[in-house]
């Protein structure tokens, strides 16, 4: 495979923002009398804000109008933004920065493919915006992962065909989106949860272009 593009999910791949999403949803849940656990939070990974709220309401057995749901989601987001506004470059996960620099140095394009509407805000906070040739976030797409739109758009913005692209994802919905976009999917995290991916890595601490090339070499027949 001729590697031309690496697309990165944000939450759980570049930074561990799941903890802030959890704190903000938990606060909302408590206010609403819903019991919400860390395990429940796993179900929200990779899923859009409104879908996350629907899952929370489902857990609590509550039904609300669309207008109320907008208010609830806004409230959660206000608290979430308070957390992310405290972030800085020290929160970039190990190995991410050198890997991004290495890819760019070798002429591989780098894109972001995130469901989050706060993606640009987070990239700015952690000083990473300049590393991306294209940024596709929750404001640009109409269909959430596992729909392939977010990754397909990233590739088309850069005029790169899907077969030359690799996606790094920590969520099942994201891996499915990458596969549906007909790209190579590299899971970041638990091999069992991400079993559908072409390959799974624990993180970027010991992963660079050489390791990626050897994974791609193995997958050449795909
Ligand atoms: C994804 C997260 O990246 O973004 C989800 O994994 C989150 O947990 C989604 O719900 C939407 O984020 P935001 O910032 O638009 O509320
Ligand atoms: Mg993610």
Coordinates of C-alpha atoms and ligand atoms in Angstrom, one line a residue:
X1 CA 0.0 0.0 0.0
X2 CA 1.2 3.5 -0.9
X3 CA 0.6 5.4 2.3
X4 CA -0.5 9.0 1.6
X5 CA -2.8 9.9 4.4
X6 CA -3.1 9.2 8.2
X7 CA -6.4 10.1 9.8
X8 CA -6.6 10.4 13.5
X9 CA -9.6 10.3 15.8
X10 CA -9.1 12.9 18.6
X11 CA -10.8 11.7 21.8
X12 CA -9.0 8.6 23.1
X13 CA -6.3 8.6 20.4
X14 CA -4.6 12.0 20.7
X15 CA -5.9 13.0 24.2
X16 CA -7.8 11.2 26.9
X17 CA -10.8 13.5 27.0
X18 CA -13.2 10.6 27.9
X19 CA -12.5 11.4 31.6
X20 CA -13.8 15.0 31.1
X21 CA -16.8 13.8 29.1
X22 CA -17.5 11.4 32.0
X23 CA -17.3 14.1 34.6
X24 CA -19.6 16.4 32.7
X25 CA -22.2 13.7 31.9
X26 CA -22.0 12.4 35.5
X27 CA -22.8 15.9 36.8
X28 CA -25.8 16.1 34.5
X29 CA -26.9 12.6 35.5
X30 CA -26.7 13.4 39.2
X31 CA -28.8 16.5 38.6
X32 CA -31.4 14.4 36.8
X33 CA -31.3 11.6 39.4
X34 CA -29.8 9.1 37.0
X35 CA -27.1 6.7 38.1
X36 CA -24.3 6.8 35.6
X37 CA -21.1 4.7 35.9
X38 CA -17.7 4.6 34.2
X39 CA -18.9 1.5 32.5
X40 CA -21.9 3.3 31.1
X41 CA -19.4 6.0 29.9
X42 CA -17.8 3.4 27.6
X43 CA -20.9 3.3 25.5
X44 CA -20.5 7.1 24.8
X45 CA -17.1 6.7 23.2
X46 CA -17.0 7.8 19.5
X47 CA -20.7 8.6 19.7
X48 CA -22.1 12.1 19.0
X49 CA -23.2 14.5 21.7
X50 CA -27.0 14.0 21.1
X51 CA -26.7 10.2 20.8
X52 CA -24.7 10.2 24.1
X53 CA -27.6 12.1 25.7
X54 CA -30.1 9.6 24.3
X55 CA -28.0 6.8 25.8
X56 CA -27.9 8.5 29.2
X57 CA -31.7 9.1 29.1
X58 CA -32.2 5.4 28.1
X59 CA -30.1 4.4 31.2
X60 CA -32.2 6.6 33.4
X61 CA -35.5 5.5 31.8
X62 CA -36.4 9.1 31.0
X63 CA -38.1 10.7 28.0
X64 CA -37.7 14.4 27.2
X65 CA -38.8 16.7 24.4
X66 CA -36.3 17.7 21.7
X67 CA -36.2 21.2 23.1
X68 CA -35.4 19.9 26.6
X69 CA -32.7 17.7 25.1
X70 CA -31.0 20.7 23.5
X71 CA -30.9 22.4 26.9
X72 CA -29.5 19.3 28.6
X73 CA -26.8 18.8 25.9
X74 CA -25.8 22.5 26.1
X75 CA -25.5 22.3 29.9
X76 CA -23.3 19.2 29.7
X77 CA -21.2 20.9 27.0
X78 CA -20.7 24.0 29.1
X79 CA -19.2 21.9 31.9
X80 CA -17.2 19.9 29.4
X81 CA -15.7 23.1 27.9
X82 CA -14.7 24.3 31.3
X83 CA -12.6 21.1 31.6
X84 CA -11.0 21.3 28.2
X85 CA -10.2 24.9 28.6
X86 CA -7.8 23.8 31.4
X87 CA -5.9 21.4 29.0
X88 CA -2.5 22.0 27.7
X89 CA 0.2 20.2 25.6
X90 CA 1.1 18.0 28.5
X91 CA -2.2 16.1 27.9
X92 CA -1.1 14.8 24.4
X93 CA -0.8 11.1 24.8
X94 CA 2.7 9.5 24.7
X95 CA 4.3 9.2 21.3
X96 CA 1.6 11.1 19.4
X97 CA 3.7 14.2 18.8
X98 CA 6.8 12.5 17.4
X99 CA 4.6 10.3 15.2
X100 CA 2.8 13.2 13.7
X101 CA 6.1 15.0 13.1
X102 CA 7.6 11.9 11.5
X103 CA 4.6 11.4 9.2
X104 CA 4.7 15.0 8.0
X105 CA 8.5 14.8 7.6
X106 CA 8.0 11.9 5.3
X107 CA 5.3 13.7 3.2
X108 CA 2.4 11.7 4.5
X109 CA -0.7 14.0 4.9
X110 CA -2.3 14.1 8.4
X111 CA -6.0 14.7 9.0
X112 CA -8.3 14.7 12.0
X113 CA -11.5 12.8 11.8
X114 CA -13.5 13.4 15.0
X115 CA -17.2 13.4 16.1
X116 CA -16.5 16.2 18.5
X117 CA -17.8 19.7 17.9
X118 CA -15.0 20.9 20.3
X119 CA -12.2 19.3 18.3
X120 CA -10.7 22.6 17.1
X121 CA -10.9 24.1 20.5
X122 CA -9.0 21.1 22.0
X123 CA -6.3 21.1 19.2
X124 CA -5.8 24.8 19.9
X125 CA -5.5 24.2 23.6
X126 CA -2.9 21.5 23.1
X127 CA -1.0 23.4 20.4
X128 CA -1.5 20.7 17.7
X129 CA -3.7 22.5 15.1
X130 CA -0.7 23.2 12.9
X131 CA 0.1 19.5 12.4
X132 CA -3.1 18.8 10.5
X133 CA -3.6 19.2 6.7
X134 CA -7.3 18.8 7.2
X135 CA -9.6 18.9 10.2
X136 CA -13.0 17.2 9.9
X137 CA -15.0 17.5 13.1
X138 CA -18.6 17.2 14.3
X139 CA -19.5 20.5 12.8
X140 CA -18.7 19.4 9.3
X141 CA -20.4 16.0 9.1
X142 CA -24.1 15.2 9.1
X143 CA -23.8 11.5 9.7
X144 CA -22.1 10.2 12.8
X145 CA -19.7 7.3 13.0
X146 CA -20.1 4.4 12.2
X147 CA -21.1 6.2 9.0
X148 CA -17.8 6.6 6.9
X149 CA -18.6 10.3 6.1
X150 CA -16.1 11.8 8.6
X151 CA -13.1 9.9 7.1
X152 CA -14.3 10.0 3.5
X153 CA -14.5 13.8 3.7
X154 CA -11.0 14.0 5.2
X155 CA -9.6 12.1 2.3
X156 CA -11.6 13.9 -0.4
X157 CA -10.6 17.3 1.0
X158 CA -7.0 16.3 0.4
X159 CA -7.7 14.6 -2.9
X160 CA -6.5 11.3 -1.6
X161 CA -8.2 8.0 -2.5
X162 CA -9.3 5.8 0.4
X163 CA -7.0 2.9 -0.4
X164 CA -4.0 5.2 0.4
X165 CA -5.4 6.1 3.8
X166 CA -5.0 4.7 7.3
X167 CA -7.3 5.5 10.3
X168 CA -6.3 5.5 14.0
X169 CA -9.4 4.9 16.2
X170 CA -10.1 4.0 19.8
X171 CA -13.9 3.4 19.4
X172 CA -15.7 0.5 17.8
X173 CA -18.0 2.9 15.9
X174 CA -14.9 4.6 14.5
X175 CA -13.2 1.3 13.4
X176 CA -16.4 0.4 11.6
X177 CA -16.5 3.8 10.0
X178 CA -13.0 3.4 8.7
X179 CA -13.7 0.0 7.3
X180 CA -16.8 1.3 5.6
X181 CA -14.7 4.1 4.1
X182 CA -12.5 1.3 2.7
X183 CA -9.4 2.4 4.6
X184 CA -7.0 0.5 6.8
X185 CA -8.2 0.7 10.4
X186 CA -5.7 0.6 13.2
X187 CA -7.4 0.3 16.6
X188 CA -5.8 2.1 19.5
X189 CA -6.6 0.4 22.8
X190 CA -8.1 -3.0 23.7
X191 CA -7.6 -5.7 21.1
X192 CA -10.8 -7.5 22.1
X193 CA -13.0 -4.4 21.9
X194 CA -11.4 -3.4 18.6
X195 CA -11.1 -6.9 17.1
X196 CA -12.7 -5.7 13.8
X197 CA -9.7 -3.4 13.1
X198 CA -7.0 -4.6 10.7
X199 CA -4.5 -4.2 13.6
X200 CA -4.6 -3.0 17.2
X201 CA -1.9 -1.1 19.1
X202 CA -1.9 -0.1 22.8
X203 CA -0.8 3.5 21.9
X204 CA 1.9 5.4 20.1
X205 CA 4.6 5.1 22.8
X206 CA 6.5 2.5 20.7
X207 CA 4.9 3.1 17.4
X208 CA 6.3 5.0 14.5
X209 CA 6.3 5.0 10.7
X210 CA 8.5 1.9 10.5
X211 CA 6.0 -0.1 12.6
X212 CA 3.1 1.3 10.5
X213 CA 4.9 0.3 7.3
X214 CA 5.4 -3.2 8.5
X215 CA 1.7 -3.5 9.5
X216 CA 0.7 -2.2 6.0
X217 CA 3.2 -4.7 4.4
X218 CA 1.3 -7.5 6.2
X219 CA -2.0 -6.2 5.0
X220 CA -0.9 -5.7 1.4
X221 CA -3.2 -8.4 0.2
X222 CA -6.3 -6.8 1.7
Ligands
LIG1 C1 -16.3 11.9 20.4 C2 -16.2 11.3 21.8 O1 -15.0 12.1 19.9 O2 -17.0 13.1 20.4 C3 -17.7 11.2 22.3 O3 -15.6 10.0 21.7 C4 -18.4 12.5 22.2 O4 -17.6 10.7 23.6 C5 -18.3 13.1 20.8 O5 -19.7 12.4 22.7 C6 -19.0 14.4 20.7 O6 -18.2 15.4 21.4 P1 -18.6 16.9 21.6 O7 -17.3 17.5 22.1 O8 -19.1 17.4 20.3 O9 -19.7 16.9 22.6
LIG2 MG1 -12.3 8.3 20.1

